[in-house]
Coordinates of C-alpha atoms in Angstrom, one line a residue:
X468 CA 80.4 128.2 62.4
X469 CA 80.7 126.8 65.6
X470 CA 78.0 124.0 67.1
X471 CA 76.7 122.8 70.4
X472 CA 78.3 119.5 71.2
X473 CA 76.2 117.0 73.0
X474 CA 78.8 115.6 74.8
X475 CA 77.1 112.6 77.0
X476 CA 77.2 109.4 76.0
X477 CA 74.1 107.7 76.2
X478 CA 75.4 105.0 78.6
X479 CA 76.6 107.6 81.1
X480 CA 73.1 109.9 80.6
X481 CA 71.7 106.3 81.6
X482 CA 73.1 105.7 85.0
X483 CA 73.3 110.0 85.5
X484 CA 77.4 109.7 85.7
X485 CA 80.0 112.6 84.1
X486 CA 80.7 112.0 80.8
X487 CA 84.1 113.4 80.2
X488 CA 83.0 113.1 76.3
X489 CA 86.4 111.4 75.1
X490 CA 86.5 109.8 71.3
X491 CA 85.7 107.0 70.8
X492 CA 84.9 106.3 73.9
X493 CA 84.6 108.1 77.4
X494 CA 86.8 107.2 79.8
X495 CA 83.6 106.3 82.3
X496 CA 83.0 103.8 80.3
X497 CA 86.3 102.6 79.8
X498 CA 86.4 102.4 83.3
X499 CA 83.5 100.4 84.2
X500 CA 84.2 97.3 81.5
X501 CA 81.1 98.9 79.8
X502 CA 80.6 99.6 75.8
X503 CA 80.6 102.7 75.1
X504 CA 77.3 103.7 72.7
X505 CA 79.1 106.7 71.6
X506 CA 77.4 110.1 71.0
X507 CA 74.5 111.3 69.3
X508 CA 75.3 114.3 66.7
X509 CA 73.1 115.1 64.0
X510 CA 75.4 117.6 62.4
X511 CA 76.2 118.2 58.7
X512 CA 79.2 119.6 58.0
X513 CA 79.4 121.5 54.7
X514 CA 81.9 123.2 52.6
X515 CA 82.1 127.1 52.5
X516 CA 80.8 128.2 49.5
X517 CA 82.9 131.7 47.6
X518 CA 80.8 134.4 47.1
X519 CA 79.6 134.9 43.3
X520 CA 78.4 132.3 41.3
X521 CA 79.5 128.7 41.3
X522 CA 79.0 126.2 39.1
X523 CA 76.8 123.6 39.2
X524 CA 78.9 121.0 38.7
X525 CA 82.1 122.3 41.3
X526 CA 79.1 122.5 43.8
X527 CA 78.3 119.1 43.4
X528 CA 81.8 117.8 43.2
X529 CA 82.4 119.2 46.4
X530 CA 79.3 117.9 48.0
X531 CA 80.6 114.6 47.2
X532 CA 83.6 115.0 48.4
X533 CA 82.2 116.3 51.8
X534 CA 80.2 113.1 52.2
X535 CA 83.2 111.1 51.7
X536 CA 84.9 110.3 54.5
X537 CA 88.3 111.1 55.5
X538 CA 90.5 107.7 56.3
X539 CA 92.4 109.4 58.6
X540 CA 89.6 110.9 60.7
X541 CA 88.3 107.0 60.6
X542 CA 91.4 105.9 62.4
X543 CA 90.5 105.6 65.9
X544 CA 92.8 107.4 68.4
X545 CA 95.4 105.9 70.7
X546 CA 94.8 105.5 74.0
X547 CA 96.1 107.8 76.5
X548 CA 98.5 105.9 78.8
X549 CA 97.0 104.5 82.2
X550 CA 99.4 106.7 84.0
X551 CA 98.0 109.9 83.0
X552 CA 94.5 109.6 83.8
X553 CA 92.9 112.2 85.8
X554 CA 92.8 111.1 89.4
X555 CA 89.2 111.8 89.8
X556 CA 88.4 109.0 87.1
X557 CA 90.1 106.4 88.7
X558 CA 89.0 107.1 92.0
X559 CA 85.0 107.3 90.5
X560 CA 85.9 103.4 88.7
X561 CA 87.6 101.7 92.1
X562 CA 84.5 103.1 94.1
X563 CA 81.8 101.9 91.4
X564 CA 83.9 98.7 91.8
X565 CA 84.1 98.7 95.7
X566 CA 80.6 100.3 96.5
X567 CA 77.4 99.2 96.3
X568 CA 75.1 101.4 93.7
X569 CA 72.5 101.9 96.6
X570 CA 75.1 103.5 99.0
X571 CA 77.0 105.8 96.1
X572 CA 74.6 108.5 97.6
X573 CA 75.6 108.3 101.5
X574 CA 79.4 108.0 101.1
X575 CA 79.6 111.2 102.6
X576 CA 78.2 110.2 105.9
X577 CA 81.1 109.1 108.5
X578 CA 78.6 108.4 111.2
X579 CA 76.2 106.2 109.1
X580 CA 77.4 102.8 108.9
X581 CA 78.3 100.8 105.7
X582 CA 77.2 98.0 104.3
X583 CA 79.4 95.4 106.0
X584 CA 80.8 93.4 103.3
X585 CA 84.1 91.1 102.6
X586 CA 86.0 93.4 100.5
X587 CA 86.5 97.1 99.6
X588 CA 83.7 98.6 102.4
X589 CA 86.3 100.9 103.3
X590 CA 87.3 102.5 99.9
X591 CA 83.7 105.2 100.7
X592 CA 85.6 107.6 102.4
X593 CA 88.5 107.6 100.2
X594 CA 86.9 110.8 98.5
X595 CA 86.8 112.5 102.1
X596 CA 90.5 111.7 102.6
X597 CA 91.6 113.1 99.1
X598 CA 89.4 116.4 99.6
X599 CA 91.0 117.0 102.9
X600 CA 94.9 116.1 101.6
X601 CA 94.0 119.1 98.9
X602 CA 97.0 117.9 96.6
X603 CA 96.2 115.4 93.7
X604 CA 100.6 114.1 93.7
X605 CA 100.3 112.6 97.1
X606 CA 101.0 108.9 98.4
X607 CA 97.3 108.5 98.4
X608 CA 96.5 109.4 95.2
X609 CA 99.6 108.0 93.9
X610 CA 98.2 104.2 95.8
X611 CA 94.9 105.0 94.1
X612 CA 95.9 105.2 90.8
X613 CA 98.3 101.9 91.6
X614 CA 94.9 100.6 92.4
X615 CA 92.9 101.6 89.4
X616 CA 95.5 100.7 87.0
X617 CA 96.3 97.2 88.5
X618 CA 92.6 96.6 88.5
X619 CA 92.2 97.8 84.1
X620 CA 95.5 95.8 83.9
X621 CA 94.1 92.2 85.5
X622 CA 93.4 88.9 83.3
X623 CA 94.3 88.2 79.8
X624 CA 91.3 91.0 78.7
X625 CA 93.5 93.9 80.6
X626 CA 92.7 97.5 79.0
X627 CA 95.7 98.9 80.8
X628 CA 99.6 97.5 79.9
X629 CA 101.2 95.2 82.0
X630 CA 104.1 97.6 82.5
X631 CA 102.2 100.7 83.1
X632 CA 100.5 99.0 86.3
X633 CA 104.3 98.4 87.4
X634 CA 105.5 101.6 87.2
X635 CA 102.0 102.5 89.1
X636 CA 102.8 100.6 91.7
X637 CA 106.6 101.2 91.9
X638 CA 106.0 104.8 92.1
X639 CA 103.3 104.7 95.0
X640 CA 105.6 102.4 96.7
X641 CA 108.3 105.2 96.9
X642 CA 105.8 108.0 97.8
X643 CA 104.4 105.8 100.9
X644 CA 107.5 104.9 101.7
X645 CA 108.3 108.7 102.6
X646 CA 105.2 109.9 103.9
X647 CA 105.8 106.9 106.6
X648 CA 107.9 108.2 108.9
X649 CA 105.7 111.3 109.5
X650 CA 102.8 108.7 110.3
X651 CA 102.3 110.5 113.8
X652 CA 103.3 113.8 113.1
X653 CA 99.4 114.7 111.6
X654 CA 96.4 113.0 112.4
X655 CA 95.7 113.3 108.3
X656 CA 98.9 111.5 107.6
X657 CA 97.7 108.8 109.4
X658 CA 94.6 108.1 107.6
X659 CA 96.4 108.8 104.2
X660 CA 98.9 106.2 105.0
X661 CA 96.3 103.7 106.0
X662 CA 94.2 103.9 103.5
X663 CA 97.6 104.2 100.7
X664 CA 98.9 101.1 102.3
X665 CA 95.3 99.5 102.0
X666 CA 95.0 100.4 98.4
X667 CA 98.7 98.8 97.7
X668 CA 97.5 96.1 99.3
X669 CA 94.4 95.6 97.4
X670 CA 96.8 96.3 94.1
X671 CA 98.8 93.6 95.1
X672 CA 95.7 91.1 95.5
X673 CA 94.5 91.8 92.5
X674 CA 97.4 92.5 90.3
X675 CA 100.6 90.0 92.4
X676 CA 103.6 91.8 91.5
X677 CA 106.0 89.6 93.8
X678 CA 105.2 86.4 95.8
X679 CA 106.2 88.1 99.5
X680 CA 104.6 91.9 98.6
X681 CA 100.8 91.6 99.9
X682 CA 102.2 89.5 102.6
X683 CA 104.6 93.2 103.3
X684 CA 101.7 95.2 103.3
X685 CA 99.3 93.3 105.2
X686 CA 101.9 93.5 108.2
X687 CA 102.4 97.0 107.6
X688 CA 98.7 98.0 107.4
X689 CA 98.8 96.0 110.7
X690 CA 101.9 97.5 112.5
X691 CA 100.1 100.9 111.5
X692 CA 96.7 100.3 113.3
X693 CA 98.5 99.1 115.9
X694 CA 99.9 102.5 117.0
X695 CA 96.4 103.6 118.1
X696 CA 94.6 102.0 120.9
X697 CA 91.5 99.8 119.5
X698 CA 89.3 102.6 121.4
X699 CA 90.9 104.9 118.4
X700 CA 88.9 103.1 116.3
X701 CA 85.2 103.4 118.0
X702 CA 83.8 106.3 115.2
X703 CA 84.2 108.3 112.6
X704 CA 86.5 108.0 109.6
X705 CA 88.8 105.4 111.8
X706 CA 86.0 103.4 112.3
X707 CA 85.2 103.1 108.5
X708 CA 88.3 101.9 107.7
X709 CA 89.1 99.5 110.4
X710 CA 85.6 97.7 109.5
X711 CA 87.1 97.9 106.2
X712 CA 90.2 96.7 106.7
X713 CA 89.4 94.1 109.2
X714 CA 87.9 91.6 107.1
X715 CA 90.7 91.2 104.4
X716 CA 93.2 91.5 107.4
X717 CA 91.4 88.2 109.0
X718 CA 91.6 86.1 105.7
X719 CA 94.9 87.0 105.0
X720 CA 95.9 85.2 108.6
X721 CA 94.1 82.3 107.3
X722 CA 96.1 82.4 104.2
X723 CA 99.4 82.6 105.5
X724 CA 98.5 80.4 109.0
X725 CA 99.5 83.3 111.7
X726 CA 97.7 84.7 114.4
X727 CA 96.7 88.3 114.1
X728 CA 96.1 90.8 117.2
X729 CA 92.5 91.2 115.6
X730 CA 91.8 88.3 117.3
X731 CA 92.9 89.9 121.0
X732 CA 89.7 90.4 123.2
X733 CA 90.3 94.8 123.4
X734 CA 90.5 94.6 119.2
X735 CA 87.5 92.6 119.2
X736 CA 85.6 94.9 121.7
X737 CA 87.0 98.5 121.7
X738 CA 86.2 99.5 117.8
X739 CA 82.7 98.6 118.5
X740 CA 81.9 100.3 121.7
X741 CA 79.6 103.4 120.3
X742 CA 78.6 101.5 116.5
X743 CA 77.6 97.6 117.5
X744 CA 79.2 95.2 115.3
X745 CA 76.7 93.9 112.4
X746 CA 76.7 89.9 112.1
X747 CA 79.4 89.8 109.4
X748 CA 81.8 91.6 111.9
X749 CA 80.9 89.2 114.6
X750 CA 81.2 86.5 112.4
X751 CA 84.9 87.6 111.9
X752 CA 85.5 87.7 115.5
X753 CA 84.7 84.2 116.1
X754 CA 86.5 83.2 112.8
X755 CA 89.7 84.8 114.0
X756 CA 90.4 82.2 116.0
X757 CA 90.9 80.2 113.7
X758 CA 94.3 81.3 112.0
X759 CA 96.0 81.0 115.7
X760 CA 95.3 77.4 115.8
X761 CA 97.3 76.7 112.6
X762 CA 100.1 78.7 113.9
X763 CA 100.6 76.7 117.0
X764 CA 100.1 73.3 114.6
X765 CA 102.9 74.5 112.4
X766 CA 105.2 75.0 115.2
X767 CA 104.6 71.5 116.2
X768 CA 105.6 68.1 114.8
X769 CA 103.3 66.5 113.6
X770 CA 103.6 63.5 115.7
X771 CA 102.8 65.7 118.7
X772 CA 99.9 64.3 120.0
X773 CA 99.5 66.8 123.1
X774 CA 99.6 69.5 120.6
X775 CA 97.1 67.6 118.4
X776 CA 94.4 67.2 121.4
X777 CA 94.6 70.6 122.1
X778 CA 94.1 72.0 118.1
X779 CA 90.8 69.6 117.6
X780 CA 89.8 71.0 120.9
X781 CA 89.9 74.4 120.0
X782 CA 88.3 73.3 116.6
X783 CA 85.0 72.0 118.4
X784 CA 84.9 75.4 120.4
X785 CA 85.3 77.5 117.5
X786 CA 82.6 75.1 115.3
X787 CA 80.2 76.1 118.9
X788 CA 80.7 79.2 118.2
X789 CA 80.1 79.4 114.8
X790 CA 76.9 77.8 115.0
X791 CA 76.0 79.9 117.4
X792 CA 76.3 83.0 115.9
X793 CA 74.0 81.5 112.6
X794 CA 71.2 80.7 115.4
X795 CA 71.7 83.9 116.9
X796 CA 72.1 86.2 113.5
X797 CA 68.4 86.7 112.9
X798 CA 68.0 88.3 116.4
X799 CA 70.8 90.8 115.8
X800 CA 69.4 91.9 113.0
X801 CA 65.5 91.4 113.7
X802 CA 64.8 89.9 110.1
X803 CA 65.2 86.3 108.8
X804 CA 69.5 87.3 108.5
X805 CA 70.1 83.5 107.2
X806 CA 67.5 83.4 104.2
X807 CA 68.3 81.8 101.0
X808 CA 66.6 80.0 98.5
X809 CA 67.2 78.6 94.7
X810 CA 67.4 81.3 91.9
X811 CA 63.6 79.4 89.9
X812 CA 62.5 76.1 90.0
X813 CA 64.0 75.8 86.7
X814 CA 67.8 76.7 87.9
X815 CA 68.5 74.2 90.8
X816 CA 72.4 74.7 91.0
X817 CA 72.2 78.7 91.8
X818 CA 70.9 80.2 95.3
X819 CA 69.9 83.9 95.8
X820 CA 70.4 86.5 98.7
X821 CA 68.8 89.5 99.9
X822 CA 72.0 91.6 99.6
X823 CA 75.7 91.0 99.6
X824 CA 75.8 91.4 103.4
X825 CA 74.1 87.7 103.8
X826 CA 76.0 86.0 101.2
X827 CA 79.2 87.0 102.4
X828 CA 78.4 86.3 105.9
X829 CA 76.9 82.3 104.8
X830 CA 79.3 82.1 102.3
X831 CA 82.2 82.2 105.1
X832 CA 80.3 80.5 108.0
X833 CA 80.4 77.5 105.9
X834 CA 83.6 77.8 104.8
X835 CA 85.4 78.5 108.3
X836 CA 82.6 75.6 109.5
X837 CA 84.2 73.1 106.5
X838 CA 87.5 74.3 107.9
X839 CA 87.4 73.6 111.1
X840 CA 85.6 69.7 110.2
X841 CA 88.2 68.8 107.8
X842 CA 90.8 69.3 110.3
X843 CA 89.7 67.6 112.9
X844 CA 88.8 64.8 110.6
X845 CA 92.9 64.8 109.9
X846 CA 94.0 65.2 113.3
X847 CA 91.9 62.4 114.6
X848 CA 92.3 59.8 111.8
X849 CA 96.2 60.9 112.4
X850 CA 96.3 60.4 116.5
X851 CA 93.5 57.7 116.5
X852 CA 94.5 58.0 120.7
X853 CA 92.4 61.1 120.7
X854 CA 88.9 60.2 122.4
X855 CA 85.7 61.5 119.9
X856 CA 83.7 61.2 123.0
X857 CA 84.4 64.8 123.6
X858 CA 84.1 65.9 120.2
X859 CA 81.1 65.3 118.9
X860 CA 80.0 67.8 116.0
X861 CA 76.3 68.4 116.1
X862 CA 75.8 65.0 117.9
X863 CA 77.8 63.3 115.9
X864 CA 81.7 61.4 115.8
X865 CA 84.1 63.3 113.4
X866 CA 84.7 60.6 111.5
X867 CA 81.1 59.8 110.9
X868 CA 79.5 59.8 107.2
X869 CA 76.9 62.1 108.5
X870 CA 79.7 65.0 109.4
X871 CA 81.1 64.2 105.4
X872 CA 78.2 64.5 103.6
X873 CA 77.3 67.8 106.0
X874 CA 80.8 68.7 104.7
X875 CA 79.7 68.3 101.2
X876 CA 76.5 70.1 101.5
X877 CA 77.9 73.4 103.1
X878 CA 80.8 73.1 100.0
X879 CA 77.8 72.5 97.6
X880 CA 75.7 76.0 98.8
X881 CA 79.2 77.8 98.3
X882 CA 79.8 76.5 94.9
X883 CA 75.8 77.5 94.3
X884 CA 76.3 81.3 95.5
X885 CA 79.4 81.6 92.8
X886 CA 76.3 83.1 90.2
X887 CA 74.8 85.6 92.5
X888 CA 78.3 86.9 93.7
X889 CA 79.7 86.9 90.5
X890 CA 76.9 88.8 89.0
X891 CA 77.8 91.9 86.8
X892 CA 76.0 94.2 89.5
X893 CA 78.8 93.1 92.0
X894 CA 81.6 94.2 90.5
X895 CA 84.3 93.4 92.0
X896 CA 83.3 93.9 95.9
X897 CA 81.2 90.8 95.2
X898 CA 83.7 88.6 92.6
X899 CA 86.5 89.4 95.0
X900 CA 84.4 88.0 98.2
X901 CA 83.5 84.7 96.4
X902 CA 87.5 83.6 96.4
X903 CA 88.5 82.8 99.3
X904 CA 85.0 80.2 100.2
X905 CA 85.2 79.2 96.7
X906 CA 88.7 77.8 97.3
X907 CA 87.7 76.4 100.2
X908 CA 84.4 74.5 98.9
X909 CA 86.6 73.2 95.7
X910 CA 89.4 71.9 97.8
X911 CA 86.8 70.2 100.3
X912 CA 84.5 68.8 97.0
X913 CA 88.2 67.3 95.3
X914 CA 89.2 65.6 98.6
X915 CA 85.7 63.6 99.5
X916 CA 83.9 63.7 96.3
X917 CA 86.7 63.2 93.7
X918 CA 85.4 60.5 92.1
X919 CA 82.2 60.7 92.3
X920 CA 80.7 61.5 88.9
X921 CA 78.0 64.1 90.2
X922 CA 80.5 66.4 91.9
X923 CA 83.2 66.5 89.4
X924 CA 80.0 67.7 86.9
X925 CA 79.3 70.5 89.8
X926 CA 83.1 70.7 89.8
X927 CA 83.1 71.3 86.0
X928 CA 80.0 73.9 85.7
X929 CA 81.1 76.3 88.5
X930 CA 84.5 76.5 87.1
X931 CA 82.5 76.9 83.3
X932 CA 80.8 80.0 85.6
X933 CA 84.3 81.4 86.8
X934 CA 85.4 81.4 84.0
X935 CA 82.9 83.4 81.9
X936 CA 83.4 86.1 84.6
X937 CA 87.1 86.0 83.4
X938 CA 88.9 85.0 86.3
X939 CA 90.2 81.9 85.9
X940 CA 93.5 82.3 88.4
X941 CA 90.6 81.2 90.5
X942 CA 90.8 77.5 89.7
X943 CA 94.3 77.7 89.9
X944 CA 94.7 77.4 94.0
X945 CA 94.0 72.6 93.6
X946 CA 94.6 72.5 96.9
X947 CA 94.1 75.0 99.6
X948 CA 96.7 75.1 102.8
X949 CA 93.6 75.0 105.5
X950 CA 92.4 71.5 104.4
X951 CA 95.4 69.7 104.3

C-alpha cells in the first residue's frame, strides 16, 4: 500500500524554500550550515497478514518484530559527493550566502538597483545568466559549483572534501579557459565569462588554492572589463556586475599595492551616468586612490625624500576627501547615512547599523582614513625634512597624540562592528566584508596600543568573536602590508 510522503522538512516549510526531501537531511539544509529537523511521518508500517486464520501467537511475534528496528535501515546514508550536486542547489546556497533575505524577491529586476554592499552584490543575476546560457555543463555553471563547493569545503568544520573542491576548481578552470577566446564573439559569452571568472575568483578568496591564483583572476576579470568602454557598463545586467565586481577589484589593489584603471576619471564616471552611484560606490572612488600611492612608494627607495613629499601629499588629499564624503553621505541619501550606536547599555564593546550598506561603507572609511594616517605618520617620522605645516589632519600635526588616539578610536568602532557583521543573518556577504577593515584595525591597535593592557583585552575578545564564527585564518594576517 503506497503512502503520501510529506516530504518538507520543517526548517525549509519555515523559511518557504524547496525541500528536495533527501534522508537524513535535505540538501537545503546542508547547504545553508543549518540542522536539519528532519520530517514529520506518522506512518505505521505493518506486516501483511495470509489470508485464513493466524495464530495468535505468530501474530504477535511478528508485531514485535515489526517494531524492532532494522540496524541497517539505522545506518545513516553516505553523502553524495560535492561534485554531483544538482546545479540549482548550489546556485540557491551561494545566493542565500551572497544576497540579502530582503532582496531574494527582486533579483529578477536588472533595472532596480542592489543593495550596494562589499562583497557578492553581483552574484543576483547569476540566475538570469544561467537561464539565458540554457545548458547546465557550461564554464559558468562549472565556476558556480567551484564556488559552492569551495565555500562547503572552508575551515576545519568543511562539509565538502578538501579534494573534491580541487577537482571543482581544476575543472572550471579548463572550461573558462576555452570559452575565453570566444569572449567577443557573443554578447552572452561575455557576461558568462565575467561572472565565471568572478566566481573563480571568489573560490579562490575563500578556498586559496595557490599563493599567485586570485592575484591571476583578478587581472583577468580586469583585462575582461576592459574590452568594453566604461559607458558599456551604464545599465542593465553590465551594470550589476560591474557594481559588483568593483568593490572586491578595489581592495584587492590595496592588497597587492597596484594601481587599478578603476581609479581612471571615465571608469569612475561612465558606469554611473543613467544609475547615480550610492555612497558606498562613491566611497570606493575616493578610496581608489589610494592603492596608486603605494605603487609609486614601492618603486621608490626609501630614502627618496621627493618621492616621500609627494606620497604624504597625496595622503592628506585623499584623508579631504574621505571626510568629505562622510559629511556629505547623509545628503545623498536624505536620511542620517552615518548613524550608529551601541548594541544596549549593557553591551558597550558592540555597535549596530541600519543595514549592511552603512556598516560596510563606516567600516572602510575608517579603515582607508587609518590607512592613510599611519602612513604619513611613517613617512614623516622617516624624512623629518618634510614640513607638517602643510599637513595638518583635522587641525592637527601628524605626529600629534590627538591624530593617535583618533587612530585608535576609528580602529576601536571597527573591532566593535565585528558582532553585527559577523551575525548568522549575514552570511557570508557580511563575514567576508568585515576582513579586510578588521585587518586593518588589528594591525593599527598592535602597533600603538601593544602594550597597553586595555587594548590587548579588546585585542583578545574580538578575536574570542572571530573565532566562534569559525574563521580563524582571520587572525592570522599580524601585520598588514598598508601600515607598515
Amino acid at each position: 500500500m503506497k503512502t503520501k510522503q510529506h516530504t518538507v522538512c520543517d526548517e525549509c516549510r519555515r523559511r518557504k524554500l524547496g525541500c528536495d526531501g533527501k534522508q537524513p537531511c535535505c540538501s537545503q539544509c546542508v547547504f545553508s550550515g543549518l540542522g536539519c529537523p528532519g520530517y514529520k511521518k506518522h506512518i505505521v508500517f505493518r506486516q501483511p497478514s495470509s489470508p485464513g486464520s493466524v495464530a495468535s501467537g505468530q501474530r504477535k511475534k511478528r508485531a514485535r518484530q515489526s517494531r524492532t528496528p532494522n540496524p541497517a535501515s539505522q545506518r545513516p546514508k553516505p553523502p553524495t559527493r560535492a561534485l554531483t550536486w544538482p546545479l540549482g542547489d548550489v546556485l540557491s546556497m551561494c545566493i542565500q550566502n551572497f544576497v540579502p533575505a530582503n532582496e531574494l524577491g527582486s533579483m529578477s529586476s536588472t533595472s532596480k538597483p542592489s543593495q550596494s554592499r562589499i562583497c557578492g552584490a553581483w552574484v543576483e543575476v547569476l540566475p538570469g545568466i544561467v537561464g539565458t546560457d540554457g545548458r547546465h555543463d557550461g564554464p559558468l555553471s562549472s565556476a558556480i559549483k567551484a564556488l559552492g563547493i569551495s565555500l562547503m569545503a572552508r575551515g576545519p568544520k568543511g562539509r565538502a572534501p578538501v579534494h573534491e573542491a580541487i577537482e571543482a576548481h581544476s575543472s572550471a578552470l579548463k572550461a573558462v579557459g576555452c570559452l575565453i577566446p570566444r569572449a567577443n564573439d557573443d554578447p552572452n559569452n561575455y557576461t558568462e565569462i565575467s561572472a565565471a571568472i568572478m566566481c573563480l575568483f571568489l573560490s579562490e578568496k575563500f578556498f586559496p588554492t595557490s599563493s599567485s591564483a586570485a592575484t591571476v583572476h583578478a587581472r583577468g576579470i580586469s583585462e575582461l572589463i576592459q574590452l568594453r568602454p566604461p559607458q558599456f557598463y551604464a545599465s542593465g545586467t553590465p551594470h550589476k556586475l560591474f557594481v559588483g565586481f568593483r568593490p572586491i577589484l578595489i581592495l584587492h589593489a590595496f592588497e597587492t599595492r597596484k594601481s587599478t584603471f578603476l581609479g581612471a576619471p571615465e571608469w569612475k564616471e561612465e558606469p554611473f551616468r543613467r544609475i547615480v552611484e550610492d555612497p558606498l560606490q562613491a566611497l570606493l572612488s575616493e578610496a581608489c586612490a589610494i592603492p596608486a600611492i603605494f605603487e609609486m612608494l614601492d618603486h621608490c627607495d626609501d630614502d627618496s625624500e621627493p618621492a616621500a613629499r609627494e606620497a604624504v601629499i597625496r595622503f592628506v588629499d585623499v584623508i579631504n576627501r574621505l571626510d568629505f564624503w562622510h559629511k556629505s553621505a547623509n545628503m545623498m541619501t536624505m536620511r542620517d547615512f552615518t548613524y550608529f550606536q551601541k548594541v544596549s547599555p549593557a553591551d558597550t564593546t558592540s555597535l549596530d547599523f541600519p543595514n549592511i550598506t552603512v556598516a560596510n561603507s563606516l567600516s572602510h572609511y575608517w579603515a582607508f582614513r587609518i590607512i592613510c594616517v599611519t602612513q604619513i605618520q611613517r613617512l614623516t617620522a622617516h624624512h623629518p625634512n618634510i614640513s607638517q605645516d602643510c599637513l595638518l589632519i583635522v587641525g592637527e600635526y601628524p605626529a600629534s597624540e590627538a591624530v593617535t588616539q583618533k587612530v585608535l578610536q576609528l580602529a576601536t568602532y571597527i573591532l566593535e562592528s565585528t558582532r553585527y557583521l559577523m551575525q548568522e543573518d549575514m552570511k557570508l556577504y557580511g563575514t567576508a566584508s568585515a576582513f579586510f577593515p578588521l585587518h586593518i584595525a588589528r594591525g593599527a591597535l598592535e602597533m600603538f596600543g601593544g602594550d597597553d593592557e586595555a587594548i590587548c583585552e579588546q585585542l583578545a575578545r574580538n578575536a574570542e568573536i572571530i573565532r566562534q564564527q569559525g574563521y580563524e585564518d582571520v587572525l592570522l594576517h599580524r601585520r598588514t602590508v598598508l601600515l607598515g
